[in-house]
PDB file of C-alpha atoms in Angstrom:
ATOM      1  CA  MET A   1       4.860   3.991 -20.629  1.00 38.00           C
ATOM      2  CA  PRO A   2       5.409   0.264 -20.117  1.00 38.00           C
ATOM      3  CA  VAL A   3       9.020  -0.839 -20.166  1.00 38.00           C
ATOM      4  CA  SER A   4      10.603  -4.159 -21.019  1.00 37.00           C
ATOM      5  CA  GLU A   5      11.814  -6.432 -18.230  1.00 34.00           C
ATOM      6  CA  ALA A   6      15.378  -6.164 -19.474  1.00 34.00           C
ATOM      7  CA  SER A   7      15.489  -2.373 -19.584  1.00 37.00           C
ATOM      8  CA  ALA A   8      13.726  -2.043 -16.222  1.00 35.00           C
ATOM      9  CA  ALA A   9      16.116  -4.509 -14.626  1.00 33.00           C
ATOM     10  CA  ALA A  10      19.115  -2.584 -15.938  1.00 34.00           C
ATOM     11  CA  ARG A  11      17.801   0.675 -14.535  1.00 36.00           C
ATOM     12  CA  LEU A  12      16.848  -0.814 -11.170  1.00 37.00           C
ATOM     13  CA  THR A  13      20.042  -2.743 -10.423  1.00 32.00           C
ATOM     14  CA  PRO A  14      21.293  -0.156  -7.872  1.00 33.00           C
ATOM     15  CA  VAL A  15      18.083  -0.114  -5.830  1.00 35.00           C
ATOM     16  CA  ILE A  16      18.197  -3.796  -4.910  1.00 33.00           C
ATOM     17  CA  ASP A  17      21.834  -3.875  -3.816  1.00 30.00           C
ATOM     18  CA  ARG A  18      22.309  -5.732  -0.540  1.00 29.00           C
ATOM     19  CA  PRO A  19      23.459  -3.782   2.544  1.00 31.00           C
ATOM     20  CA  ARG A  20      27.239  -3.797   2.989  1.00 31.00           C
ATOM     21  CA  ALA A  21      27.136  -4.063   6.784  1.00 33.00           C
ATOM     22  CA  ARG A  22      25.160  -6.563   8.856  1.00 35.00           C
ATOM     23  CA  PRO A  23      23.389  -7.962   5.784  1.00 38.00           C
ATOM     24  CA  TYR A  24      19.803  -8.895   6.509  1.00 36.00           C
ATOM     25  CA  ASN A  25      20.149 -11.984   4.322  1.00 39.00           C
ATOM     26  CA  ALA A  26      22.806 -13.536   6.601  1.00 37.00           C
ATOM     27  CA  GLY A  27      22.185 -17.255   6.493  1.00 39.00           C
ATOM     28  CA  MET A  28      19.768 -16.837   3.578  1.00 40.00           C
ATOM     29  CA  PRO A  29      20.300 -17.501  -0.137  1.00 45.00           C
ATOM     30  CA  SER A  30      22.270 -14.665  -1.740  1.00 59.00           C
ATOM     31  CA  ARG A  31      19.410 -13.866  -4.118  1.00 82.00           C
ATOM     32  CA  CYS A  32      15.682 -13.385  -3.653  1.00 92.00           C
ATOM     33  CA  ALA A  33      14.003 -14.214  -6.953  1.00 93.00           C
ATOM     34  CA  ALA A  34      10.642 -12.786  -5.899  1.00 94.00           C
ATOM     35  CA  LEU A  35      12.215  -9.399  -5.175  1.00 95.00           C
ATOM     36  CA  GLU A  36      14.228  -9.432  -8.405  1.00 95.00           C
ATOM     37  CA  ARG A  37      11.093 -10.205 -10.452  1.00 95.00           C
ATOM     38  CA  HIS A  38       9.270  -7.400  -8.685  1.00 96.00           C
ATOM     39  CA  ALA A  39      12.039  -4.864  -9.345  1.00 95.00           C
ATOM     40  CA  ALA A  40      12.402  -5.911 -12.979  1.00 95.00           C
ATOM     41  CA  ALA A  41       8.687  -5.278 -13.594  1.00 96.00           C
ATOM     42  CA  GLY A  42       8.883  -1.589 -12.710  1.00 96.00           C
ATOM     43  CA  ALA A  43      10.494   1.731 -13.432  1.00 96.00           C
ATOM     44  CA  ARG A  44      11.307   4.989 -11.682  1.00 96.00           C
ATOM     45  CA  VAL A  45       9.522   8.331 -11.848  1.00 96.00           C
ATOM     46  CA  ALA A  46      10.566  11.734 -10.470  1.00 96.00           C
ATOM     47  CA  VAL A  47       7.964  13.156  -8.082  1.00 95.00           C
ATOM     48  CA  GLY A  48       8.448  16.249  -5.929  1.00 91.00           C
ATOM     49  CA  GLY A  49      12.211  15.927  -5.760  1.00 93.00           C
ATOM     50  CA  LEU A  50      12.046  12.199  -5.010  1.00 95.00           C
ATOM     51  CA  SER A  51      12.663   9.148  -7.164  1.00 96.00           C
ATOM     52  CA  LEU A  52       9.730   6.785  -6.744  1.00 97.00           C
ATOM     53  CA  PHE A  53       9.539   3.194  -7.925  1.00 97.00           C
ATOM     54  CA  HIS A  54       6.332   1.969  -9.518  1.00 98.00           C
ATOM     55  CA  ARG A  55       5.179  -1.275 -11.066  1.00 97.00           C
ATOM     56  CA  VAL A  56       4.281  -0.839 -14.727  1.00 97.00           C
ATOM     57  CA  ALA A  57       2.094  -3.270 -16.671  1.00 97.00           C
ATOM     58  CA  GLY A  58      -0.664  -3.519 -19.257  1.00 96.00           C
ATOM     59  CA  PRO A  59      -1.374  -1.727 -22.532  1.00 95.00           C
ATOM     60  CA  GLU A  60      -0.360   1.839 -23.270  1.00 91.00           C
ATOM     61  CA  ALA A  61      -3.879   3.006 -24.129  1.00 92.00           C
ATOM     62  CA  GLY A  62      -6.813   3.294 -21.759  1.00 95.00           C
ATOM     63  CA  VAL A  63      -7.627   4.714 -18.348  1.00 97.00           C
ATOM     64  CA  PRO A  64      -5.010   3.322 -15.963  1.00 98.00           C
ATOM     65  CA  VAL A  65      -5.722   1.673 -12.645  1.00 98.00           C
ATOM     66  CA  VAL A  66      -3.428   3.027  -9.924  1.00 98.00           C
ATOM     67  CA  LEU A  67      -2.877   0.665  -6.983  1.00 98.00           C
ATOM     68  CA  VAL A  68      -1.666   2.358  -3.799  1.00 98.00           C
ATOM     69  CA  HIS A  69      -0.378   0.256  -0.903  1.00 98.00           C
ATOM     70  CA  GLY A  70      -0.678   0.625   2.850  1.00 95.00           C
ATOM     71  CA  LEU A  71       1.498   0.040   5.919  1.00 93.00           C
ATOM     72  CA  PRO A  72       3.925  -1.765   6.261  1.00 93.00           C
ATOM     73  CA  HIS A  73       3.836  -2.902   2.638  1.00 95.00           C
ATOM     74  CA  SER A  74       4.805  -1.544  -0.790  1.00 97.00           C
ATOM     75  CA  SER A  75       3.599  -2.137  -4.334  1.00 98.00           C
ATOM     76  CA  PHE A  76       4.695  -5.734  -3.725  1.00 98.00           C
ATOM     77  CA  LEU A  77       1.286  -6.115  -2.047  1.00 98.00           C
ATOM     78  CA  TYR A  78      -0.380  -6.217  -5.472  1.00 98.00           C
ATOM     79  CA  ARG A  79       1.911  -8.776  -7.135  1.00 97.00           C
ATOM     80  CA  GLY A  80      -0.884 -11.357  -7.388  1.00 96.00           C
ATOM     81  CA  MET A  81      -3.355  -8.918  -8.973  1.00 98.00           C
ATOM     82  CA  ILE A  82      -1.204  -7.045 -11.476  1.00 98.00           C
ATOM     83  CA  PRO A  83      -0.963  -9.722 -14.216  1.00 97.00           C
ATOM     84  CA  ALA A  84      -4.760 -10.160 -14.407  1.00 97.00           C
ATOM     85  CA  LEU A  85      -5.447  -6.422 -14.228  1.00 98.00           C
ATOM     86  CA  ALA A  86      -2.874  -5.804 -16.962  1.00 97.00           C
ATOM     87  CA  ALA A  87      -5.023  -7.874 -19.313  1.00 96.00           C
ATOM     88  CA  LEU A  88      -7.796  -5.300 -18.822  1.00 95.00           C
ATOM     89  CA  ARG A  89      -6.108  -1.888 -18.728  1.00 96.00           C
ATOM     90  CA  PRO A  90      -2.840  -0.055 -17.948  1.00 98.00           C
ATOM     91  CA  VAL A  91      -1.636  -0.680 -14.396  1.00 98.00           C
ATOM     92  CA  ARG A  92       0.578   1.502 -12.214  1.00 98.00           C
ATOM     93  CA  ALA A  93       1.453   0.646  -8.608  1.00 98.00           C
ATOM     94  CA  PRO A  94       3.753   3.139  -6.838  1.00 98.00           C
ATOM     95  CA  ASP A  95       5.836   2.715  -3.728  1.00 98.00           C
ATOM     96  CA  LEU A  96       5.036   5.645  -1.443  1.00 97.00           C
ATOM     97  CA  PRO A  97       8.036   7.674  -0.209  1.00 96.00           C
ATOM     98  CA  GLY A  98       9.842   5.751   2.506  1.00 95.00           C
ATOM     99  CA  PHE A  99       8.660   2.327   1.353  1.00 96.00           C
ATOM    100  CA  GLY A 100       9.730  -0.440  -0.974  1.00 96.00           C
ATOM    101  CA  LEU A 101      12.151   0.676  -3.659  1.00 96.00           C
ATOM    102  CA  SER A 102      11.299   4.398  -3.498  1.00 97.00           C
ATOM    103  CA  ASP A 103      13.455   7.121  -1.959  1.00 96.00           C
ATOM    104  CA  LYS A 104      13.388   7.478   1.822  1.00 95.00           C
ATOM    105  CA  PRO A 105      13.078  11.181   2.776  1.00 93.00           C
ATOM    106  CA  ALA A 106      15.039  12.208   5.850  1.00 90.00           C
ATOM    107  CA  GLU A 107      12.358  14.601   7.165  1.00 92.00           C
ATOM    108  CA  PRO A 108       9.648  13.100   9.428  1.00 92.00           C
ATOM    109  CA  ALA A 109       7.115  15.623   8.097  1.00 92.00           C
ATOM    110  CA  ARG A 110       7.240  13.910   4.683  1.00 93.00           C
ATOM    111  CA  TYR A 111       5.401  10.940   6.241  1.00 94.00           C
ATOM    112  CA  SER A 112       2.281  12.729   7.491  1.00 94.00           C
ATOM    113  CA  LEU A 113      -1.101  12.023   5.903  1.00 95.00           C
ATOM    114  CA  PRO A 114      -1.293  15.500   4.291  1.00 96.00           C
ATOM    115  CA  ALA A 115       2.200  14.982   2.844  1.00 95.00           C
ATOM    116  CA  ILE A 116       1.174  11.602   1.419  1.00 96.00           C
ATOM    117  CA  GLU A 117      -1.850  13.247  -0.216  1.00 97.00           C
ATOM    118  CA  VAL A 118       0.409  15.857  -1.840  1.00 97.00           C
ATOM    119  CA  THR A 119       2.889  13.243  -3.066  1.00 97.00           C
ATOM    120  CA  LEU A 120       0.128  11.011  -4.415  1.00 97.00           C
ATOM    121  CA  GLY A 121      -1.320  13.948  -6.329  1.00 97.00           C
ATOM    122  CA  ARG A 122       2.076  14.793  -7.807  1.00 97.00           C
ATOM    123  CA  TYR A 123       2.573  11.170  -8.780  1.00 98.00           C
ATOM    124  CA  LEU A 124      -0.801  11.088 -10.539  1.00 98.00           C
ATOM    125  CA  ASP A 125       0.108  14.332 -12.315  1.00 97.00           C
ATOM    126  CA  ALA A 126       3.372  12.722 -13.460  1.00 96.00           C
ATOM    127  CA  LEU A 127       1.452   9.866 -15.070  1.00 96.00           C
ATOM    128  CA  GLY A 128      -0.095  12.372 -17.470  1.00 94.00           C
ATOM    129  CA  SER A 129      -3.443  10.563 -17.688  1.00 95.00           C
ATOM    130  CA  PRO A 130      -6.604  12.716 -17.685  1.00 96.00           C
ATOM    131  CA  GLN A 131      -8.345  10.183 -15.438  1.00 97.00           C
ATOM    132  CA  VAL A 132      -7.454   7.163 -13.309  1.00 98.00           C
ATOM    133  CA  HIS A 133      -9.189   4.312 -11.540  1.00 98.00           C
ATOM    134  CA  LEU A 134      -7.761   4.844  -8.057  1.00 98.00           C
ATOM    135  CA  VAL A 135      -7.466   1.856  -5.683  1.00 98.00           C
ATOM    136  CA  CYS A 136      -6.172   2.539  -2.150  1.00 98.00           C
ATOM    137  CA  HIS A 137      -5.475   0.164   0.720  1.00 98.00           C
ATOM    138  CA  ASP A 138      -4.959   0.755   4.448  1.00 96.00           C
ATOM    139  CA  ILE A 139      -3.091   3.991   5.292  1.00 95.00           C
ATOM    140  CA  SER A 140      -3.280   5.249   1.691  1.00 96.00           C
ATOM    141  CA  GLY A 141      -7.091   5.257   1.909  1.00 96.00           C
ATOM    142  CA  PRO A 142      -7.588   8.632   3.660  1.00 96.00           C
ATOM    143  CA  PRO A 143      -5.083  10.560   1.480  1.00 97.00           C
ATOM    144  CA  GLY A 144      -6.395   8.832  -1.647  1.00 97.00           C
ATOM    145  CA  ALA A 145     -10.018   9.587  -0.780  1.00 97.00           C
ATOM    146  CA  ALA A 146      -9.215  13.203   0.103  1.00 97.00           C
ATOM    147  CA  TRP A 147      -7.341  13.729  -3.168  1.00 98.00           C
ATOM    148  CA  ALA A 148     -10.120  12.070  -5.189  1.00 98.00           C
ATOM    149  CA  ALA A 149     -12.806  14.232  -3.551  1.00 97.00           C
ATOM    150  CA  LYS A 150     -10.858  17.390  -4.409  1.00 96.00           C
ATOM    151  CA  HIS A 151     -10.100  16.335  -8.022  1.00 97.00           C
ATOM    152  CA  GLN A 152     -13.255  14.553  -9.125  1.00 97.00           C
ATOM    153  CA  ASP A 153     -12.693  15.374 -12.778  1.00 97.00           C
ATOM    154  CA  ARG A 154      -9.523  13.267 -12.605  1.00 98.00           C
ATOM    155  CA  VAL A 155     -11.249  10.225 -11.078  1.00 98.00           C
ATOM    156  CA  ALA A 156     -12.886   7.550 -13.231  1.00 98.00           C
ATOM    157  CA  SER A 157     -13.592   5.580 -10.045  1.00 98.00           C
ATOM    158  CA  LEU A 158     -12.412   5.222  -6.457  1.00 98.00           C
ATOM    159  CA  THR A 159     -12.004   1.891  -4.659  1.00 98.00           C
ATOM    160  CA  LEU A 160     -11.097   1.702  -0.974  1.00 98.00           C
ATOM    161  CA  LEU A 161      -9.743  -1.555   0.464  1.00 98.00           C
ATOM    162  CA  ASN A 162      -9.681  -2.225   4.212  1.00 98.00           C
ATOM    163  CA  THR A 163      -8.949   1.292   5.388  1.00 96.00           C
ATOM    164  CA  THR A 164     -10.769   3.677   7.684  1.00 91.00           C
ATOM    165  CA  LEU A 165     -11.935   7.252   7.738  1.00 92.00           C
ATOM    166  CA  THR A 166     -13.633   6.810  11.110  1.00 88.00           C
ATOM    167  CA  LEU A 167     -12.385   5.701  14.512  1.00 85.00           C
ATOM    168  CA  ARG A 168     -15.520   3.630  15.090  1.00 87.00           C
ATOM    169  CA  GLY A 169     -14.977   0.147  13.770  1.00 89.00           C
ATOM    170  CA  PHE A 170     -11.198   0.594  13.781  1.00 93.00           C
ATOM    171  CA  ARG A 171      -8.956  -1.276  16.224  1.00 93.00           C
ATOM    172  CA  LEU A 172      -5.377  -0.083  16.422  1.00 91.00           C
ATOM    173  CA  PRO A 173      -2.918  -2.975  15.876  1.00 93.00           C
ATOM    174  CA  GLY A 174      -0.659  -3.626  18.846  1.00 92.00           C
ATOM    175  CA  LEU A 175       2.550  -3.121  16.870  1.00 92.00           C
ATOM    176  CA  VAL A 176       1.293   0.196  15.533  1.00 93.00           C
ATOM    177  CA  ALA A 177       0.371   1.325  19.049  1.00 93.00           C
ATOM    178  CA  ALA A 178       3.893   0.474  20.225  1.00 93.00           C
ATOM    179  CA  GLY A 179       5.391   2.363  17.287  1.00 93.00           C
ATOM    180  CA  ILE A 180       3.358   5.443  18.184  1.00 92.00           C
ATOM    181  CA  ALA A 181       4.079   5.356  21.904  1.00 94.00           C
ATOM    182  CA  LEU A 182       7.758   4.396  22.087  1.00 93.00           C
ATOM    183  CA  PRO A 183      10.478   6.887  21.139  1.00 93.00           C
ATOM    184  CA  TRP A 184      12.445   5.914  18.052  1.00 91.00           C
ATOM    185  CA  ALA A 185      15.724   5.641  19.994  1.00 92.00           C
ATOM    186  CA  LEU A 186      14.123   3.247  22.472  1.00 94.00           C
ATOM    187  CA  GLN A 187      12.624   1.128  19.699  1.00 93.00           C
ATOM    188  CA  SER A 188      16.029   0.834  18.051  1.00 91.00           C
ATOM    189  CA  ALA A 189      17.701  -0.090  21.342  1.00 93.00           C
ATOM    190  CA  LEU A 190      15.110  -2.728  22.235  1.00 93.00           C
ATOM    191  CA  LEU A 191      15.008  -4.505  18.884  1.00 93.00           C
ATOM    192  CA  GLY A 192      17.521  -4.758  16.053  1.00 94.00           C
ATOM    193  CA  ASP A 193      16.446  -4.150  12.481  1.00 93.00           C
ATOM    194  CA  GLU A 194      16.512  -7.781  11.395  1.00 93.00           C
ATOM    195  CA  ASP A 195      14.527  -8.949  14.416  1.00 95.00           C
ATOM    196  CA  CYS A 196      12.064  -6.091  13.867  1.00 95.00           C
ATOM    197  CA  ALA A 197      11.514  -7.135  10.240  1.00 94.00           C
ATOM    198  CA  ARG A 198      10.834 -10.705  11.328  1.00 94.00           C
ATOM    199  CA  LEU A 199       8.466  -9.490  14.060  1.00 95.00           C
ATOM    200  CA  VAL A 200       6.491  -7.297  11.645  1.00 95.00           C
ATOM    201  CA  TRP A 201       6.285 -10.154   9.143  1.00 95.00           C
ATOM    202  CA  ALA A 202       5.172 -12.650  11.819  1.00 95.00           C
ATOM    203  CA  TYR A 203       2.583 -10.221  13.241  1.00 95.00           C
ATOM    204  CA  ALA A 204       1.116  -9.516   9.787  1.00 95.00           C
ATOM    205  CA  ARG A 205       1.135 -13.222   8.949  1.00 94.00           C
ATOM    206  CA  LEU A 206      -0.709 -14.136  12.153  1.00 94.00           C
ATOM    207  CA  HIS A 207      -3.199 -11.276  12.435  1.00 95.00           C
ATOM    208  CA  ALA A 208      -3.733  -9.748   8.983  1.00 96.00           C
ATOM    209  CA  HIS A 209      -3.876 -12.706   6.589  1.00 96.00           C
ATOM    210  CA  ALA A 210      -6.621 -15.252   6.110  1.00 96.00           C
ATOM    211  CA  ARG A 211      -4.167 -17.357   4.073  1.00 92.00           C
ATOM    212  CA  PRO A 212      -0.877 -16.860   5.947  1.00 91.00           C
ATOM    213  CA  GLU A 213       0.879 -19.580   3.953  1.00 89.00           C
ATOM    214  CA  GLY A 214       0.782 -17.243   0.956  1.00 85.00           C
ATOM    215  CA  PHE A 215       3.069 -14.893   2.885  1.00 89.00           C
ATOM    216  CA  ASP A 216       5.794 -17.497   3.383  1.00 91.00           C
ATOM    217  CA  GLY A 217       8.882 -18.498   1.421  1.00 92.00           C
ATOM    218  CA  GLU A 218      10.416 -16.057  -1.033  1.00 93.00           C
ATOM    219  CA  ASP A 219       7.452 -13.686  -0.827  1.00 95.00           C
ATOM    220  CA  GLY A 220       7.972 -13.322   2.909  1.00 95.00           C
ATOM    221  CA  GLU A 221      11.693 -12.804   2.412  1.00 95.00           C
ATOM    222  CA  ALA A 222      11.035 -10.162  -0.268  1.00 96.00           C
ATOM    223  CA  PHE A 223       8.654  -8.359   2.110  1.00 96.00           C
ATOM    224  CA  ARG A 224      11.252  -8.324   4.883  1.00 95.00           C
ATOM    225  CA  ARG A 225      14.002  -7.014   2.587  1.00 95.00           C
ATOM    226  CA  LEU A 226      11.725  -4.308   1.204  1.00 95.00           C
ATOM    227  CA  PHE A 227      10.723  -3.312   4.743  1.00 94.00           C
ATOM    228  CA  LEU A 228      14.361  -2.836   5.767  1.00 93.00           C
ATOM    229  CA  ARG A 229      15.793  -1.398   2.568  1.00 92.00           C
ATOM    230  CA  ALA A 230      17.544   1.975   3.027  1.00 89.00           C
ATOM    231  CA  ASP A 231      16.363   2.417   6.623  1.00 89.00           C
ATOM    232  CA  GLY A 232      12.772   1.568   5.783  1.00 91.00           C
ATOM    233  CA  ARG A 233      12.045   0.628   9.384  1.00 92.00           C
ATOM    234  CA  ARG A 234      12.599   4.268  10.373  1.00 93.00           C
ATOM    235  CA  SER A 235      10.230   5.406   7.616  1.00 94.00           C
ATOM    236  CA  ALA A 236       7.486   3.091   8.884  1.00 94.00           C
ATOM    237  CA  THR A 237       7.996   4.393  12.427  1.00 94.00           C
ATOM    238  CA  TRP A 238       7.698   8.011  11.344  1.00 93.00           C
ATOM    239  CA  LEU A 239       4.515   7.223   9.457  1.00 94.00           C
ATOM    240  CA  VAL A 240       2.817   5.580  12.435  1.00 93.00           C
ATOM    241  CA  LYS A 241       3.909   8.472  14.680  1.00 93.00           C
ATOM    242  CA  SER A 242       2.040  10.806  12.325  1.00 90.00           C
ATOM    243  CA  TYR A 243      -1.163   9.101  13.560  1.00 88.00           C
ATOM    244  CA  TRP A 244      -1.219  11.658  16.390  1.00 85.00           C
ATOM    245  CA  GLY A 245      -2.667  14.089  13.865  1.00 84.00           C
ATOM    246  CA  ALA A 246      -4.893  11.556  12.130  1.00 89.00           C
ATOM    247  CA  PRO A 247      -8.304  12.358  13.752  1.00 91.00           C
ATOM    248  CA  ALA A 248      -8.367  15.911  12.385  1.00 93.00           C
ATOM    249  CA  TYR A 249      -7.191  14.767   8.965  1.00 94.00           C
ATOM    250  CA  LEU A 250      -9.794  11.970   8.849  1.00 94.00           C
ATOM    251  CA  ALA A 251     -12.516  14.478   9.670  1.00 95.00           C
ATOM    252  CA  GLY A 252     -11.408  16.638   6.752  1.00 94.00           C
ATOM    253  CA  ALA A 253     -11.343  13.649   4.414  1.00 94.00           C
ATOM    254  CA  ARG A 254     -14.866  12.673   5.477  1.00 94.00           C
ATOM    255  CA  ALA A 255     -16.085  16.213   4.871  1.00 94.00           C
ATOM    256  CA  ALA A 256     -14.497  16.251   1.406  1.00 93.00           C
ATOM    257  CA  LEU A 257     -16.090  12.918   0.495  1.00 93.00           C
ATOM    258  CA  ALA A 258     -19.565  14.197   1.359  1.00 90.00           C
ATOM    259  CA  SER A 259     -19.774  15.778  -2.110  1.00 92.00           C
ATOM    260  CA  PHE A 260     -18.057  12.943  -3.989  1.00 96.00           C
ATOM    261  CA  SER A 261     -20.111  12.016  -7.065  1.00 95.00           C
ATOM    262  CA  ARG A 262     -17.883   9.565  -8.926  1.00 96.00           C
ATOM    263  CA  PRO A 263     -18.341   5.768  -8.765  1.00 97.00           C
ATOM    264  CA  MET A 264     -17.001   4.440  -5.465  1.00 98.00           C
ATOM    265  CA  LEU A 265     -16.501   0.864  -4.299  1.00 98.00           C
ATOM    266  CA  VAL A 266     -15.774  -0.140  -0.707  1.00 98.00           C
ATOM    267  CA  LEU A 267     -14.250  -3.623  -1.059  1.00 98.00           C
ATOM    268  CA  TRP A 268     -13.401  -5.376   2.178  1.00 98.00           C
ATOM    269  CA  GLY A 269     -11.768  -8.462   3.595  1.00 98.00           C
ATOM    270  CA  ALA A 270     -14.485  -9.430   6.068  1.00 97.00           C
ATOM    271  CA  ARG A 271     -12.105 -11.189   8.470  1.00 97.00           C
ATOM    272  CA  ASP A 272     -10.038  -8.063   9.156  1.00 97.00           C
ATOM    273  CA  PRO A 273      -9.578  -7.674  12.947  1.00 96.00           C
ATOM    274  CA  PHE A 274      -8.380  -4.063  12.601  1.00 96.00           C
ATOM    275  CA  CYS A 275     -10.429  -2.339   9.885  1.00 96.00           C
ATOM    276  CA  THR A 276     -13.614  -4.217  10.712  1.00 96.00           C
ATOM    277  CA  PRO A 277     -16.748  -4.581   8.542  1.00 96.00           C
ATOM    278  CA  ARG A 278     -18.328  -1.945  10.789  1.00 95.00           C
ATOM    279  CA  ALA A 279     -15.734   0.534   9.536  1.00 95.00           C
ATOM    280  CA  ALA A 280     -16.542  -0.534   5.963  1.00 96.00           C
ATOM    281  CA  ARG A 281     -20.248   0.154   6.437  1.00 95.00           C
ATOM    282  CA  ARG A 282     -19.555   3.566   7.967  1.00 94.00           C
ATOM    283  CA  LEU A 283     -17.207   4.397   5.093  1.00 94.00           C
ATOM    284  CA  ALA A 284     -19.750   3.410   2.434  1.00 95.00           C
ATOM    285  CA  ALA A 285     -22.426   5.471   4.175  1.00 94.00           C
ATOM    286  CA  LEU A 286     -20.363   8.616   3.635  1.00 93.00           C
ATOM    287  CA  VAL A 287     -21.017   8.537  -0.120  1.00 94.00           C
ATOM    288  CA  PRO A 288     -24.605   7.925  -1.261  1.00 90.00           C
ATOM    289  CA  GLY A 289     -24.668   5.474  -4.147  1.00 92.00           C
ATOM    290  CA  SER A 290     -21.357   3.851  -3.290  1.00 96.00           C
ATOM    291  CA  ARG A 291     -21.120   0.053  -3.367  1.00 96.00           C
ATOM    292  CA  LEU A 292     -20.111  -2.045  -0.359  1.00 98.00           C
ATOM    293  CA  GLU A 293     -18.864  -5.586  -0.983  1.00 98.00           C
ATOM    294  CA  LEU A 294     -17.335  -7.991   1.547  1.00 98.00           C
ATOM    295  CA  ILE A 295     -15.009 -10.873   0.662  1.00 98.00           C
ATOM    296  CA  GLY A 296     -15.596 -13.469   3.339  1.00 95.00           C
ATOM    297  CA  GLU A 297     -12.393 -15.453   2.796  1.00 92.00           C
ATOM    298  CA  ALA A 298     -10.074 -12.440   3.070  1.00 97.00           C
ATOM    299  CA  SER A 299      -8.587 -10.460   5.961  1.00 98.00           C
ATOM    300  CA  HIS A 300      -6.767  -7.118   6.093  1.00 97.00           C
ATOM    301  CA  PHE A 301      -4.344  -7.811   3.238  1.00 97.00           C
ATOM    302  CA  LEU A 302      -7.052  -8.906   0.819  1.00 96.00           C
ATOM    303  CA  PRO A 303      -4.892  -8.308  -2.315  1.00 97.00           C
ATOM    304  CA  GLU A 304      -2.758 -11.191  -1.001  1.00 97.00           C
ATOM    305  CA  ASP A 305      -5.570 -13.300   0.462  1.00 97.00           C
ATOM    306  CA  ALA A 306      -7.906 -13.186  -2.555  1.00 97.00           C
ATOM    307  CA  PRO A 307      -6.184 -11.521  -5.544  1.00 97.00           C
ATOM    308  CA  ASP A 308      -8.325 -13.203  -8.214  1.00 97.00           C
ATOM    309  CA  GLU A 309     -11.569 -12.332  -6.442  1.00 98.00           C
ATOM    310  CA  VAL A 310     -10.496  -8.708  -5.961  1.00 98.00           C
ATOM    311  CA  VAL A 311      -9.694  -8.429  -9.685  1.00 98.00           C
ATOM    312  CA  ARG A 312     -13.031 -10.026 -10.621  1.00 98.00           C
ATOM    313  CA  ARG A 313     -14.993  -7.592  -8.480  1.00 98.00           C
ATOM    314  CA  LEU A 314     -13.028  -4.593  -9.719  1.00 98.00           C
ATOM    315  CA  ALA A 315     -13.693  -5.583 -13.321  1.00 97.00           C
ATOM    316  CA  LEU A 316     -17.446  -5.887 -12.647  1.00 97.00           C
ATOM    317  CA  PHE A 317     -17.472  -2.545 -10.838  1.00 97.00           C
ATOM    318  CA  TRP A 318     -15.736  -0.780 -13.722  1.00 96.00           C
ATOM    319  CA  LYS A 319     -18.090  -2.407 -16.212  1.00 93.00           C
ATOM    320  CA  ARG A 320     -21.169  -1.241 -14.287  1.00 89.00           C
ATOM    321  CA  GLY A 321     -19.707   2.224 -13.802  1.00 75.00           C
TER     322      GLY A 321
END
């Protein structure tokens, strides 16, 4: 159920505490208003032995839209879309385990694609809604699509944003390739946490945003703090290392989608250099009757590049469906 800003802020105070040693915000203002607003707009939910953070907005009644983020982001990705979506229906946006303000499991196996699918399903069960409009971006796309295909009665609609279920049309980002190839100990020795956070932010700003200025200022600082919180860099590394098993999992997800009969939208930032429009066309072809729409002014992180346009197209898709 939605919670007030005051009560959410009181409950979330511990999760935005600053590190006691080598604070990332050295030389920065002591507070990050964008992060505090984000934390105050959410709540916590118990899922599979973990405490997950999720953004909570909109009315109590209605089929909720569930917004699932990708790598290396968190529910903070959807900050520009949530207010407009909340005027239409209930909104929930979880932080996956290891990211944002959610718990960070200590076991690398908890970051595999099958494990994400299981956790996502448990989270959706915890919401208690008979159906959801599921929206998945980037790395959450394959687990979200696989879960939706196996639980079609629970799915009012499925929307996939700049993700891939095929290797054709997908170009592995250089930072992700380095994270896969280099041992964790070597990564840590070569680059400190704070420098790594700045590098990830700069790489995403340069390569994955059509409007990089929207990723600056307090929003950029909030992203960097969320990336580092509670050893979040390690979580991101374990997730990218799970890509070794991705081809087999993607094949299973494609096979499951072959019988998907619910409304499906493939909504794409056309300027994405990684998940290219070719990948979008191949993804849409997996499900007869699915819709493919490109947003020309957006890149990989289209919820940040074109939040109003994404909301407009989602609303039209739900209305048609």
